[in-house]
Every structure is written in structure tokens, then in C-alpha cells.
Coordinates of C-alpha atoms and ligand atoms in Angstrom, one line a residue:
X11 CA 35.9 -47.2 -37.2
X12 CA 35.1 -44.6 -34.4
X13 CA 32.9 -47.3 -32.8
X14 CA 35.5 -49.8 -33.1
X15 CA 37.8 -47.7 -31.2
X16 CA 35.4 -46.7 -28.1
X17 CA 34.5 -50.4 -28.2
X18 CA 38.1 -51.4 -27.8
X19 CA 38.7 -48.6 -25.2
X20 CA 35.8 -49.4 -23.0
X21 CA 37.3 -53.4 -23.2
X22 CA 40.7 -51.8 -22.3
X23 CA 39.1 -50.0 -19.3
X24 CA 37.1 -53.0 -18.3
X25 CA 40.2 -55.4 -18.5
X26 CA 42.4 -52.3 -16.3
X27 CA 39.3 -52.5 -13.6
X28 CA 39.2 -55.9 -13.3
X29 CA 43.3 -56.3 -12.6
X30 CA 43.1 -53.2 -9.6
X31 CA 39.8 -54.8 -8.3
X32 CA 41.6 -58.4 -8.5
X33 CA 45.1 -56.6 -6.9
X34 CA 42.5 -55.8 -4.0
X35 CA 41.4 -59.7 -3.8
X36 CA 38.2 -59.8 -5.4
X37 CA 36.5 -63.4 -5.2
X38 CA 37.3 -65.3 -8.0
X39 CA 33.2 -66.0 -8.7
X40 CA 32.4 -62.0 -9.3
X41 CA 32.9 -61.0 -13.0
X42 CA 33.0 -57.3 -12.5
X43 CA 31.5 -55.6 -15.3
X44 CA 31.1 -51.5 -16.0
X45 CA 28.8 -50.9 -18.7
X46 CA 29.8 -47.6 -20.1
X47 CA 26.8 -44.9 -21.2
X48 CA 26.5 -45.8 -25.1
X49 CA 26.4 -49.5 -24.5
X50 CA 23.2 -49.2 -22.4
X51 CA 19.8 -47.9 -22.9
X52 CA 19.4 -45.6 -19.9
X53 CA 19.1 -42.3 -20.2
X54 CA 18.7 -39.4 -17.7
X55 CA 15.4 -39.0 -19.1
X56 CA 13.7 -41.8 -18.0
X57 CA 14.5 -41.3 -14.4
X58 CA 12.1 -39.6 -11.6
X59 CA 13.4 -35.9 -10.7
X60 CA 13.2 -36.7 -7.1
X61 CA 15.3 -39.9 -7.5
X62 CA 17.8 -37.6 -9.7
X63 CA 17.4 -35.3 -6.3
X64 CA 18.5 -37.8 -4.1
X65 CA 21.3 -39.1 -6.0
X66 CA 23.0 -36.0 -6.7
X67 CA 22.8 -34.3 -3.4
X68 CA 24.3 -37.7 -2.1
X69 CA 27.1 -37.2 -4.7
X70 CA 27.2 -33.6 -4.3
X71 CA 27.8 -34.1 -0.1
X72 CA 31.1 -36.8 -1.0
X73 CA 29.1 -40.3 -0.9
X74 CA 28.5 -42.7 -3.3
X75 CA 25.3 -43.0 -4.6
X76 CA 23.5 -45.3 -7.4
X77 CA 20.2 -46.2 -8.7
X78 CA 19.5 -50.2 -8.1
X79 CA 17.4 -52.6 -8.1
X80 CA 13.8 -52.7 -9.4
X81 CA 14.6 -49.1 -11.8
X82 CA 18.1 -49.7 -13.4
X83 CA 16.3 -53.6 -14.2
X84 CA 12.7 -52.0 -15.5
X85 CA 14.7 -48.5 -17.5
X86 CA 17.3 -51.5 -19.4
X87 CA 14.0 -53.7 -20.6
X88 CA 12.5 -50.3 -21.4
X89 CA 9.9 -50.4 -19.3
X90 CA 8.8 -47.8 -16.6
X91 CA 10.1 -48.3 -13.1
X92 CA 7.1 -48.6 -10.2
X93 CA 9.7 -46.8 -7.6
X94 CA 13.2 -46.0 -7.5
X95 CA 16.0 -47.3 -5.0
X96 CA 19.1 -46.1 -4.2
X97 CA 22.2 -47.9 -2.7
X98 CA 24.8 -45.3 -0.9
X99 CA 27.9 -45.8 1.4
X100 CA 26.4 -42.8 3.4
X101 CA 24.9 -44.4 6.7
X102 CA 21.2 -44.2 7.5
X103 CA 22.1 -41.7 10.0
X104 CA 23.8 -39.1 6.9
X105 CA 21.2 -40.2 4.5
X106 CA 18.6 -38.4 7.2
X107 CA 20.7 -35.6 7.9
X108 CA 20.8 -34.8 4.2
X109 CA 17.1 -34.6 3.6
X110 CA 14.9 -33.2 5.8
X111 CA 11.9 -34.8 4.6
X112 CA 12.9 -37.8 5.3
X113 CA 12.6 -40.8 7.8
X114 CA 14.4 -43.5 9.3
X115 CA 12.3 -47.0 9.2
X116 CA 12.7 -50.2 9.7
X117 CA 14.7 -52.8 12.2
X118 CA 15.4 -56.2 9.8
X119 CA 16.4 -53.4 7.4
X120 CA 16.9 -49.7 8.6
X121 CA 16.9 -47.8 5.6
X122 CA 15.4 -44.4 5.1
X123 CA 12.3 -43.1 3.1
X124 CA 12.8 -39.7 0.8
X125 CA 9.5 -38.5 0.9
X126 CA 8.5 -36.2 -2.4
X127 CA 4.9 -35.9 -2.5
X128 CA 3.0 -38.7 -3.4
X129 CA 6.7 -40.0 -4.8
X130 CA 8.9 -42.0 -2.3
X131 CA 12.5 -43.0 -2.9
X132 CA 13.9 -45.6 -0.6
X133 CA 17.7 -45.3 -0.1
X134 CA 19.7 -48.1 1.7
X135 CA 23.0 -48.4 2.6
X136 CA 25.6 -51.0 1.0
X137 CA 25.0 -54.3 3.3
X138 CA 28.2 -56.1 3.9
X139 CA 28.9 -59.8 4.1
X140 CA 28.1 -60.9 7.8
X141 CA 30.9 -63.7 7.9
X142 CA 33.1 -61.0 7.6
X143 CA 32.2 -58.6 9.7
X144 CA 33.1 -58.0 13.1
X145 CA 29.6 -56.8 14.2
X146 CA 28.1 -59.9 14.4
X147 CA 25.4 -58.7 17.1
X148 CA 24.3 -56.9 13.5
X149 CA 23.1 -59.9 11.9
X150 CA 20.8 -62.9 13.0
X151 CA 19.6 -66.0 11.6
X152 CA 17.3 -68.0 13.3
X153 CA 17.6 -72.3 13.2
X154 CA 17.0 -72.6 9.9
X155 CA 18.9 -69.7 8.9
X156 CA 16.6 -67.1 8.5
X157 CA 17.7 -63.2 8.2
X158 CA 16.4 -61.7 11.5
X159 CA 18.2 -58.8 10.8
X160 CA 20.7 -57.3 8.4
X161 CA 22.2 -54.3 9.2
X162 CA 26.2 -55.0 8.4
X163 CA 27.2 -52.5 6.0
X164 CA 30.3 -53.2 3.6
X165 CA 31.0 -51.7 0.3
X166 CA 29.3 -51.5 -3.0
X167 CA 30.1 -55.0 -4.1
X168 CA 29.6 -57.1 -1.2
X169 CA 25.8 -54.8 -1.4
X170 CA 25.3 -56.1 -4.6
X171 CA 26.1 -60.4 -3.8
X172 CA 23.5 -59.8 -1.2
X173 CA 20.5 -59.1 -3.2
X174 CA 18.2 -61.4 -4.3
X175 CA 18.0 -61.9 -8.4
X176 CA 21.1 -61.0 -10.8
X177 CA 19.3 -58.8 -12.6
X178 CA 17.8 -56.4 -9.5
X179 CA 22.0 -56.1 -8.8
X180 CA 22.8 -53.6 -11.5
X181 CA 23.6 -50.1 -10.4
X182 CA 23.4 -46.8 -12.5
X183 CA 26.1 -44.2 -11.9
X184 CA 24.4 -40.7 -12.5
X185 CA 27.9 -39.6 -12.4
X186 CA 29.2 -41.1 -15.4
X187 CA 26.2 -42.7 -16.5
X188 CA 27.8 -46.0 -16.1
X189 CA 26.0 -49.1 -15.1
X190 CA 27.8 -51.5 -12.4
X191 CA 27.1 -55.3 -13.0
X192 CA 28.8 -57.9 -10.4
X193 CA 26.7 -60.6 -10.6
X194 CA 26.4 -61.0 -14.4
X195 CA 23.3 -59.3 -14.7
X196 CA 23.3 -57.7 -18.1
X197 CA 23.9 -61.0 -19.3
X198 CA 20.6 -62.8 -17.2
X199 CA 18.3 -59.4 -18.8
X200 CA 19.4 -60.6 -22.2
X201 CA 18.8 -63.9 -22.2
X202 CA 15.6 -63.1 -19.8
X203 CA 16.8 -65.3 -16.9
X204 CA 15.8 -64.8 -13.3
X205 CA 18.4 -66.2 -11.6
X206 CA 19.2 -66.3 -7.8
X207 CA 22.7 -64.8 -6.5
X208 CA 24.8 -67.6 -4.6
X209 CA 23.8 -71.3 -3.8
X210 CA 19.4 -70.9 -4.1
X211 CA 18.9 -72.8 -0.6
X212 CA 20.9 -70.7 1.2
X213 CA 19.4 -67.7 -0.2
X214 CA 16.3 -69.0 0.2
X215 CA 16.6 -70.4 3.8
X216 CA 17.7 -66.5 4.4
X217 CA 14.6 -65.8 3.3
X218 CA 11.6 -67.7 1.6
X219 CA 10.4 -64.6 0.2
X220 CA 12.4 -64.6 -1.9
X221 CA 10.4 -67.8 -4.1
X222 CA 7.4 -65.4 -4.4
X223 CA 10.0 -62.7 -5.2
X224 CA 11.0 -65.4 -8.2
X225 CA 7.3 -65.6 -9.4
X226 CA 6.4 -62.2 -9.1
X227 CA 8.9 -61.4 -11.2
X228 CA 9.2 -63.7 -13.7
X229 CA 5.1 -63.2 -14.8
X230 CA 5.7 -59.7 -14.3
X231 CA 8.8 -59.3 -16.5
X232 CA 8.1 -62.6 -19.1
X233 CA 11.4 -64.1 -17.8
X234 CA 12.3 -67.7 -17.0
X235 CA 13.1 -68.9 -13.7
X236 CA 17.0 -70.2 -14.0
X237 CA 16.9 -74.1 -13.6
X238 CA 19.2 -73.9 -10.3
X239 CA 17.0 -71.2 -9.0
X240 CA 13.2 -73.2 -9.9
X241 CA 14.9 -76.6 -8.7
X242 CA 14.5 -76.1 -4.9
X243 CA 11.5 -74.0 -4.8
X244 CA 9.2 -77.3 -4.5
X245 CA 10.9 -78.3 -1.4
X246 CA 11.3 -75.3 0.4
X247 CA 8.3 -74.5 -0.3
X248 CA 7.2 -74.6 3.2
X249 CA 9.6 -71.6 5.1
X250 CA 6.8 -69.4 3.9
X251 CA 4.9 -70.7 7.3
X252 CA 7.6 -68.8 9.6
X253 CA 7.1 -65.8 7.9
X254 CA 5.7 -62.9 9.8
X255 CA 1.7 -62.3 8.9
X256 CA 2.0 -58.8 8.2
X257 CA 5.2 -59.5 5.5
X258 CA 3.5 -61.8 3.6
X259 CA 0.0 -59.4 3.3
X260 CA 2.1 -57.2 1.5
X261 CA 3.8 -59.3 -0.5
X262 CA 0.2 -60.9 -1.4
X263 CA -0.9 -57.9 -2.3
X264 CA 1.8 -57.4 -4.7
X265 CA 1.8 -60.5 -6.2
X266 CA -1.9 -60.1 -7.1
X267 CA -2.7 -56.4 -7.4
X268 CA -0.2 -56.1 -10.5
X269 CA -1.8 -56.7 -13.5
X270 CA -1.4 -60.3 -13.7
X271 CA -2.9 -62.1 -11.1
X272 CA -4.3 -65.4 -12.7
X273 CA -0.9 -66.1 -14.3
X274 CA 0.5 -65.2 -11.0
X275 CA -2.1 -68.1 -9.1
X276 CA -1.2 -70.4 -11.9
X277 CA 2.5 -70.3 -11.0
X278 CA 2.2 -70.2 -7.1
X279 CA -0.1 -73.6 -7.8
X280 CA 2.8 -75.3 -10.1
X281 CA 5.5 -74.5 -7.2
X282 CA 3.6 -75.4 -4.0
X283 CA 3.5 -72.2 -3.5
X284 CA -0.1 -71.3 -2.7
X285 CA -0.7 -74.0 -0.2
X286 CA 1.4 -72.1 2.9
X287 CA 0.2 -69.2 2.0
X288 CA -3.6 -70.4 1.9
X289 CA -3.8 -73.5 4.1
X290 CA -8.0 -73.6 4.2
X291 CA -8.6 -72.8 1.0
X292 CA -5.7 -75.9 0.1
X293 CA -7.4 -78.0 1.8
X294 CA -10.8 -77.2 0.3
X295 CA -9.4 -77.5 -3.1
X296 CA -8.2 -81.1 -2.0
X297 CA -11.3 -81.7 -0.6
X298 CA -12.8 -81.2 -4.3
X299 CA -14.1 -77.6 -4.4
X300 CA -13.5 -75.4 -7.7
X301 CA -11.0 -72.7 -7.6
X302 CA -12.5 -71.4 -10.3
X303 CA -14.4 -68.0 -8.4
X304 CA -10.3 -67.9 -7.7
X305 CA -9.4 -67.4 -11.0
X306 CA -12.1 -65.7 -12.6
X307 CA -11.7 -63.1 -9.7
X308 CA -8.2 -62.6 -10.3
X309 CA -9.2 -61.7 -14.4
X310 CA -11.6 -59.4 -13.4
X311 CA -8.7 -57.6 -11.2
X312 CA -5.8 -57.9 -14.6
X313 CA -8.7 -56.4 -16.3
X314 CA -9.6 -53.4 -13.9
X315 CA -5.5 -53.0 -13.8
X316 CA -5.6 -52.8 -17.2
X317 CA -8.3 -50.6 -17.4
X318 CA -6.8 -48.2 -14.5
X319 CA -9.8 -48.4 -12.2
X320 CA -9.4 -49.1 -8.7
X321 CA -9.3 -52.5 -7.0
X322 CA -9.4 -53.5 -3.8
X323 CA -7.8 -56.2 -1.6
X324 CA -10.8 -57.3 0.1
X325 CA -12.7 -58.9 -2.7
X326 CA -9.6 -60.0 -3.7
X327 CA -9.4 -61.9 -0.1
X328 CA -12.8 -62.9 -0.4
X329 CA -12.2 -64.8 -3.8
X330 CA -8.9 -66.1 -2.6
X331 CA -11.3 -67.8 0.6
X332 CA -14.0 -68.4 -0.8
X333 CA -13.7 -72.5 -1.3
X334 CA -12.4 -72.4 2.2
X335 CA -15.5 -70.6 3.3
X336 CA -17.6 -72.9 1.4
X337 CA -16.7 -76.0 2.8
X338 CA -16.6 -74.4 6.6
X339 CA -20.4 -73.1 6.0
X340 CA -21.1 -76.5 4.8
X341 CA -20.1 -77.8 8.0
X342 CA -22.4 -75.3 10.3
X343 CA -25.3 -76.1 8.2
X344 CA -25.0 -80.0 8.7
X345 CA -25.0 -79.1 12.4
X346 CA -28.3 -77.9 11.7
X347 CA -27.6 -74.4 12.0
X348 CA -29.8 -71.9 9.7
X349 CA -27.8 -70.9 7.4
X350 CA -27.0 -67.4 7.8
X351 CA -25.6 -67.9 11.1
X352 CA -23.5 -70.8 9.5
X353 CA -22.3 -68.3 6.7
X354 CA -21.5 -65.8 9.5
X355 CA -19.7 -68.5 12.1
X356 CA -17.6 -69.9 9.4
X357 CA -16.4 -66.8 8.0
X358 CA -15.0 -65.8 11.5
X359 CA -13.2 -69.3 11.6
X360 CA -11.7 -68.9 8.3
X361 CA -10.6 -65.3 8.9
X362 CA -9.2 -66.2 12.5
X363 CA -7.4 -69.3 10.7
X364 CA -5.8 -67.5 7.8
X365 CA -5.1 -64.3 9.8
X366 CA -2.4 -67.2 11.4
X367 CA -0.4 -67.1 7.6
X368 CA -1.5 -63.7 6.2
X369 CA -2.5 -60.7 8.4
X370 CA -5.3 -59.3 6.6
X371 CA -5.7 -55.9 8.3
X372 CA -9.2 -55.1 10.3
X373 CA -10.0 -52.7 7.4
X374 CA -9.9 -55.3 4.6
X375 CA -11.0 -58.1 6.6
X376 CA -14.5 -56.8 8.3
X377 CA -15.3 -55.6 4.6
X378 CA -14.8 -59.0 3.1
X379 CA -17.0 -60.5 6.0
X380 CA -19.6 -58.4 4.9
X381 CA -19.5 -58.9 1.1
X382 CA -19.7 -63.0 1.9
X383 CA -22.5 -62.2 4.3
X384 CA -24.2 -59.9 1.3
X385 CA -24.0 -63.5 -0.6
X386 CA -26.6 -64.5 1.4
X387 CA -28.9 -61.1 1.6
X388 CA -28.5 -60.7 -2.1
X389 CA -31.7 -63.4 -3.2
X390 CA -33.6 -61.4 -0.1
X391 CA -35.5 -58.4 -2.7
X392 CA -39.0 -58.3 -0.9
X393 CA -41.2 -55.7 -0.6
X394 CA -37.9 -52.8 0.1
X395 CA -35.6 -54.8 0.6
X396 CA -33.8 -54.6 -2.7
X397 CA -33.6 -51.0 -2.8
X398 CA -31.8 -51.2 1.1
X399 CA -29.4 -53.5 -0.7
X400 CA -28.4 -51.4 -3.0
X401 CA -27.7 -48.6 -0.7
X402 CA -25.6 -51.0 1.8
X403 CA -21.8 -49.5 1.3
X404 CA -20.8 -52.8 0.1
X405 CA -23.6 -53.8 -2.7
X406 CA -21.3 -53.1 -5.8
X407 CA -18.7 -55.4 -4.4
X408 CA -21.1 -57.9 -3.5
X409 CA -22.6 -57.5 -7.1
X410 CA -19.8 -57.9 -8.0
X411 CA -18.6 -60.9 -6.3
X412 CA -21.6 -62.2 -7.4
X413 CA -21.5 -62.2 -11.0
X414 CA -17.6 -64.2 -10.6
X415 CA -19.6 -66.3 -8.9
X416 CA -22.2 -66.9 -11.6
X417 CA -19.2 -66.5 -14.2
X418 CA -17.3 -69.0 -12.4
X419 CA -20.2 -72.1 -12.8
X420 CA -22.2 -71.9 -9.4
X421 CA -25.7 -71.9 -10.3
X422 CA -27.2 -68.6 -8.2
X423 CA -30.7 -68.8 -10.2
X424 CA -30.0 -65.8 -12.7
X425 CA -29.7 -64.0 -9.5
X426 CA -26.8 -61.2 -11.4
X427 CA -28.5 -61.0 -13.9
X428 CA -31.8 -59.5 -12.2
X429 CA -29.8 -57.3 -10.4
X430 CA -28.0 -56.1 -13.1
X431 CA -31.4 -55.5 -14.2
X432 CA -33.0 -53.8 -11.5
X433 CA -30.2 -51.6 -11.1
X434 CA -30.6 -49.9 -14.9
X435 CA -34.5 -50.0 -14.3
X436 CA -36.8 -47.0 -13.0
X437 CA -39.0 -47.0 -10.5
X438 CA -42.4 -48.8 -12.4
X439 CA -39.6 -51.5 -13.9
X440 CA -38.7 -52.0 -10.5
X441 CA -41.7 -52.9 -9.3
X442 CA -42.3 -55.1 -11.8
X443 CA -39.2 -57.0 -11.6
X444 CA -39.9 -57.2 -7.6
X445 CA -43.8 -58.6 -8.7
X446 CA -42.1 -61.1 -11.5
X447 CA -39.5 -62.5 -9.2
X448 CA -40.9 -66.2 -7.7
X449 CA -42.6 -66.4 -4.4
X450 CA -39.4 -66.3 -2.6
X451 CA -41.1 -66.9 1.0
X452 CA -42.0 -70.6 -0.2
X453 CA -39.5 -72.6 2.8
X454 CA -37.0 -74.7 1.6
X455 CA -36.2 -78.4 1.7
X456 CA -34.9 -78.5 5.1
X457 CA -32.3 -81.2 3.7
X458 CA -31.0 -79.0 1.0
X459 CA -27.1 -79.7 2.3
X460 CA -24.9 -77.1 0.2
X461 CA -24.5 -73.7 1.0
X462 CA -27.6 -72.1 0.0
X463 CA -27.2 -68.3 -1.4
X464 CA -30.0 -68.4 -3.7
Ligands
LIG508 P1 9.6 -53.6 -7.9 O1 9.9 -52.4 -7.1 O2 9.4 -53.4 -9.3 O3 8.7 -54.5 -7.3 P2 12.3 -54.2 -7.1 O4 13.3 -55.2 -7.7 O5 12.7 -52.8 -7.1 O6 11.0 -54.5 -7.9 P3 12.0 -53.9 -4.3 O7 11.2 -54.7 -3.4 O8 11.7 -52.5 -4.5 O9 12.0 -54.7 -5.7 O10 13.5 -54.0 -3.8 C1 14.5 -53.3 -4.3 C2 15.8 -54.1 -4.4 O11 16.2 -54.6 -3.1 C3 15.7 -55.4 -5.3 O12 15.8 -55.1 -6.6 C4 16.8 -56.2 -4.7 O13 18.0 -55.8 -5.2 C5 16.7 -55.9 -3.2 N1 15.9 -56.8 -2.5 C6 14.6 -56.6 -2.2 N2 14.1 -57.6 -1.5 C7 15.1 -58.5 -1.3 C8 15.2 -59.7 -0.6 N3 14.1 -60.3 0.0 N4 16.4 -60.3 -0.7 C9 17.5 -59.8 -1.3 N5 17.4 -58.6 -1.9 C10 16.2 -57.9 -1.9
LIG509 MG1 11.7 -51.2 -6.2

């Protein structure tokens, strides 16, 4: 009875918002929704103290101020958010003044960085629509209507129509513990739809992004991709070349440091999706090589996820290159060249040529150099050699890389295996396993074409 009464009151309050917001000329295509506190799962509980921090001294100093995006979305499915953003009308400018252990960053979006420890909370202020605003020097799209930059502010929901998915536009009101839905939201998290705001071209012309936004997502939450918002992925496709290297590092590393990378791959690969962001290694996979040191790379990182242990992006980079490096080393040695000169000439090329689409920074890229050039030292275990190997900073990863190799179907002569021996012997069953190994010296059939790492 009681329940049937705050259900009815809360439809009464919804049906009074909706006539003041129309009375203020609301677009007909926004279906205003306030979701009071018992008909959502949120509680105070599940939210950061610092993000609590943030929003109430925002409150507390007259702005508005709501958790969005990525939190309100994870805290309703019941899961636990990675980071916690917060949408004010306070400007950048307040939002620093407020906190002093804070910055302001960023030009394509200036928003500013609460720093709490190891915890950060990003706060942004309400973006406007840029048709209507007056500021137009503000906002810039390049010719094929890129975001350059997007600093208009407006009010809370013209902020939410210019996010990305309906479901990362839900706002949580600490206030009254209400949760703000403009774009239909609640309704896409039930029915586990990942659906883009607006017309999907536009929004993706604004900024392609936004398509590995769409897969990251949907692996990461189990959610389908909205027909309309799948449809034009395929074809546009392709903006992801004009995206800045450095952007698109990061938002590689997120799509495959996560937890589910091979489901991510296999999802990038149905939507054309891999191809701009990999060109060489494309092109080696249409040339025939496997993909499969690719894949089984990408398990062994869901697995280390899983089993909280530390990854780290170069192998990650190496695995993702490797066919391309392949087929380039392939190409030295049928100059002729020996072939750990080839090894080492091609993996320059295809770090210079991918650095053109992702900027792999110096401290991930000389690293992954030097795993792929540990491919090729690896088979070398003479007289000390092995136990130098093993003492070389990037022997584990190279071990490593070697056994997804091995895993993966390239035939490296049981070569992970007798290390993984050698490394769990002592010092007689060393020498032994040195003394067993064959005659390695014996010189190879100068026509031997493939690259040679055994
Ligand atoms: P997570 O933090 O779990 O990766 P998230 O949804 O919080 O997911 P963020 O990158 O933290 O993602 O962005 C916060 C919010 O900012 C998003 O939920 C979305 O509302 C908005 N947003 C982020 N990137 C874009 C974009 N490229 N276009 C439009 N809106 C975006
Ligand atoms: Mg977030």
C-alpha cells in the first residue's frame, strides 16, 4: 500500500518535472527522468570518500555537483567503479580554487584532476551545445568534423546529450540521492544496450574514439552494441588514422590491459577495427601469417589480470607486432642479411612505422625491441652464455614471450621447455642440460628462408 503510494508520488513528481522543464522548452527527443533513492541501487556506501569529498564541498560552496559517467553506470550494474567523475556547473577555474590539491589539465578538454593519494577524481564542467553558443572560437571541428576542442559550457542537460553512450549519461545527486537520466539510460542498463547519444555518424565523425569506446565497453560490461550504433562502425572505421598517436596508446592500453583482451581482439577484428590501428601487422595477417602469438598473448594477460599480478604493455606491443615483425625480418634475410641484423633492422622499421598510428612511448618501445632481439639470443646457451641470459633484465619476458610463442604453434625446438628446465635446476643439472643440448655450432643451411630463432 505504502509502496503504491511513494510509487505514485514519485510518478506525480516526475510528470510535474517534466511540464516545468517542457515550460522551459526542452527538446521534444529528451525524456527527462529522476530516479528517486529507493528505486535505484546506489547507495552512499559504495562510493569513494574522496569522490564523496569532492561532491560535497562542491555542494557545500553553492554549485551543482554529480557523480557521472563510468561510477553511477558500474555502482547501478553492481559492480565496482575503476574511477569516479564528477560533472559541476562550477568553472574549471572554481573547481581549482576549491581544492588545493588539485590541477587544471588539458586543452581539447580542460577539466581538473582532484588528487587524493594514489586516488584521482576528475571533475569537468557541464559542456554546452556549440550551435548554440555564442563562443564559437570555444569549439573546433576539423573537415570531417572532428572535436578539436570542446570547451562550451551549458547546463546539466545539454552536458549530458554530449556524452558518448546512454548509459555513461546518468548522474547521481548526493544531495537527494536521486539519479538524473536524460538520455534514457536506465532503460539501455536494463535491457544491456550500448547505445550512442544522437545520430552515430555524427557522433562518431566528432570523434572515432568513440567505436573503441563501443567495444571496450560492451566486452567489458557483457552489453550489446545497439543496432543504429554497430551499423556504421564498419565504414567509419577508418577516422581512427587522424587520431593523435599518443590518444590512441592510451586507449590501447585500456582496451587490452582490462581483463579481457582476447575477446576485446576478437571484436576489434569483426568491426575493422584493428586494421587502422595496426596497419603492418594487417597487412601481415593478409599476407597469411597466424595471429595466433596475438591471441594466446592477450590470455596470458586476462589470466595475469585475473590473477592480480602485474602486466606490462611492452610484451603486450611485442605480441600485438609480432606477425608484422615476422614478415619484415623475412624480408632482411632474403637480402642475404644474417639474421640477427635482420631481426634488429626490421624491428626499427616496424616500430618507426607503427609509432605513425600508436605512439608507443621510448620506455615501452626500447624494451619490446629487446625482448624480440632476446628471441634470437635465447637458442644461444654455450659454454656461460645461458646463465648471462638469465641475468639480462628482460629474460623473464622473453621466456615468456617465448613459451606464447611455442604455445601459439611455432616450432622453437623444445626451446621453453629447456629453459623452463634449466631455470629450476642446480648448478651439476645445469651443466648437464648445457652438455645434453645438440652441438649448436653446427652452421645452418644457408637457404633456410624463415626467420630462424631456434
Ligand atoms: P571507465 O572509467 O570505467 O573506463 P567511463 O565511462 O567512466 O568508464 P571515462 O573515460 O572515465 O569513461 O569517461 C567518463 C565519462 O565521460 C564517460 O562515462 C562519458 O560520459 C564521458 N566521455 C568520455 N569520453 C568521451 C567521448 N570520447 N565522447 C563523449 N563522452 C565521453
Ligand atoms: Mg571513468
Amino acid at each position: 500500500m505504502l509502496a503504491k503510494f511513494i510509487h505514485g508520488l514519485s510518478a506525480l513528481l516526475q510528470q510535474v518535472i517534466q511540464m516545468v522543464r517542457g515550460a522551459q522548452d526542452t527538446p521534444e527527443t529528451t525524456r527527462y527522468q529522476v530516479i528517486p533513492r529507493d528505486h535505484h541501487s546506489i547507495s552512499r556506501q559504495g562510493i569513494s570518500e574522496p569522490a564523496k569529498k569532492v561532491l560535497h564541498r562542491l555542494n557545500k560552496a553553492g554549485f551543482d555537483a554529480y557523480l557521472v559517467g563510468g561510477g553511477v553506470r558500474d555502482l547501478l550494474l553492481g559492480l565496482s567503479p575503476k574511477d569516479y567523475d564528477i560533472a559541476t556547473n562550477a568553472t574549471p577555474e572554481e573547481v581549482h580554487e576549491l581544492f588545493r590539491n588539485s590541477r587544471l589539465i588539458g586543452r581539447r578538454f580542460r577539466l581538473v584532476h582532484v588528487l587524493f593519494g594514489r586516488e584521482m577524481i576528475e571533475v569537468t564542467t557541464f559542456r554546452g551545445n556549440p550551435e548554440d553558443a555564442k563562443q564559437k572560437q570555444s569549439h573546433s571541428v576539423n573537415d570531417q568534423g572532428r572535436l578539436l576542442r570542446d570547451n562550451v559550457y551549458g547546463n546539466q542537460e545539454e552536458d549530458a546529450l554530449r556524452r558518448d553512450f546512454t548509459v555513461n549519461a546518468l548522474y547521481y545527486d548526493i544531495r537527494d540521492f536521486t539519479v538524473h537520466d536524460y538520455a534514457q539510460g536506465v532503460a539501455d542498463l536494463k535491457d544491456r544496450q550500448l547505445r550512442l547519444i544522437g545520430d552515430p555518424v555524427t557522433r562518431y565523425r566528432e570523434d572515432p574514439v568513440r567505436m573503441l569506446r563501443a567495444i571496450r565497453f560492451a566486452v567489458k560490461l557483457d552489453f550489446e552494441i545497439a543496432p543504429d550504433t554497430a551499423a556504421p562502425i564498419h565504414e567509419q572505421a577508418h577516422l581512427l588514422k587522424d587520431i593523435p598517436p599518443a590518444r590512441l596508446f592510451e586507449e590501447i592500453l585500456k582496451l587490452f590491459t582490462a581483463g579481457q583482451g582476447e575477446a576485446t581482439y576478437q571484436l576489434l577484428q569483426e568491426y575493422d577495427l584493428f586494421a587502422p590501428l595496426f596497419p603492418d601487422t594487417d597487412s601481415a595477417l593478409e599476407e597469411g601469417e597466424s595471429d595466433e602469438v596475438i591471441r594466446q598473448a592477450l590470455a596470458n594477460t586476462d589470466r595475469r589480470v585475473r590473477e592480480n599480478k602485474p602486466i606490462t604493455p611492452y610484451f603486450l606491443f611485442a605480441a600485438l607486432l609480432w606477425p608484422a615483425l615476422r614478415v619484415n625480418w623475412r624480408r632482411h634475410l632474403d637480402r642475404g642479411e644474417p639474421n640477427y641484423q635482420a631481426l634488429h633492422l626490421a624491428a626499427g622499421e616496424v616500430q618507426a612505422r607503427q609509432s605513425q598510428s600508436i605512439a608507443i612511448p621510448k620506455r615501452f618501445a626500447v624494451p619490446m625491441k629487446e625482448l624480440w632481439e632476446l628471441q634470437v639470443r635465447l637458442p644461444k646457451r654455450q659454454g656461460n652464455r645461458a646463465d648471462l641470459l638469465l641475468e639480462h633484465p628482460r629474460f623473464r619476458a622473453a621466456y615468456d614471450f617465448l613459451l606464447v610463442r611455442e604455445n601459439a604453434g611455432e616450432d622453437c625446438d623444445n626451446l621453453g621447455d629447456w629453459w623452463t628446465r634449466y631455470q629450476d635446476a642446480d648448478e651439476e643439472q645445469r651443466r648437464q642440460l648445457i652438455k645434453s643440448m645438440a652441438p649448436a655450432s653446427k652452421p645452418r643451411k644457408r637457404r633456410r628462408r624463415s626467420p630462424r630463432t631456434t
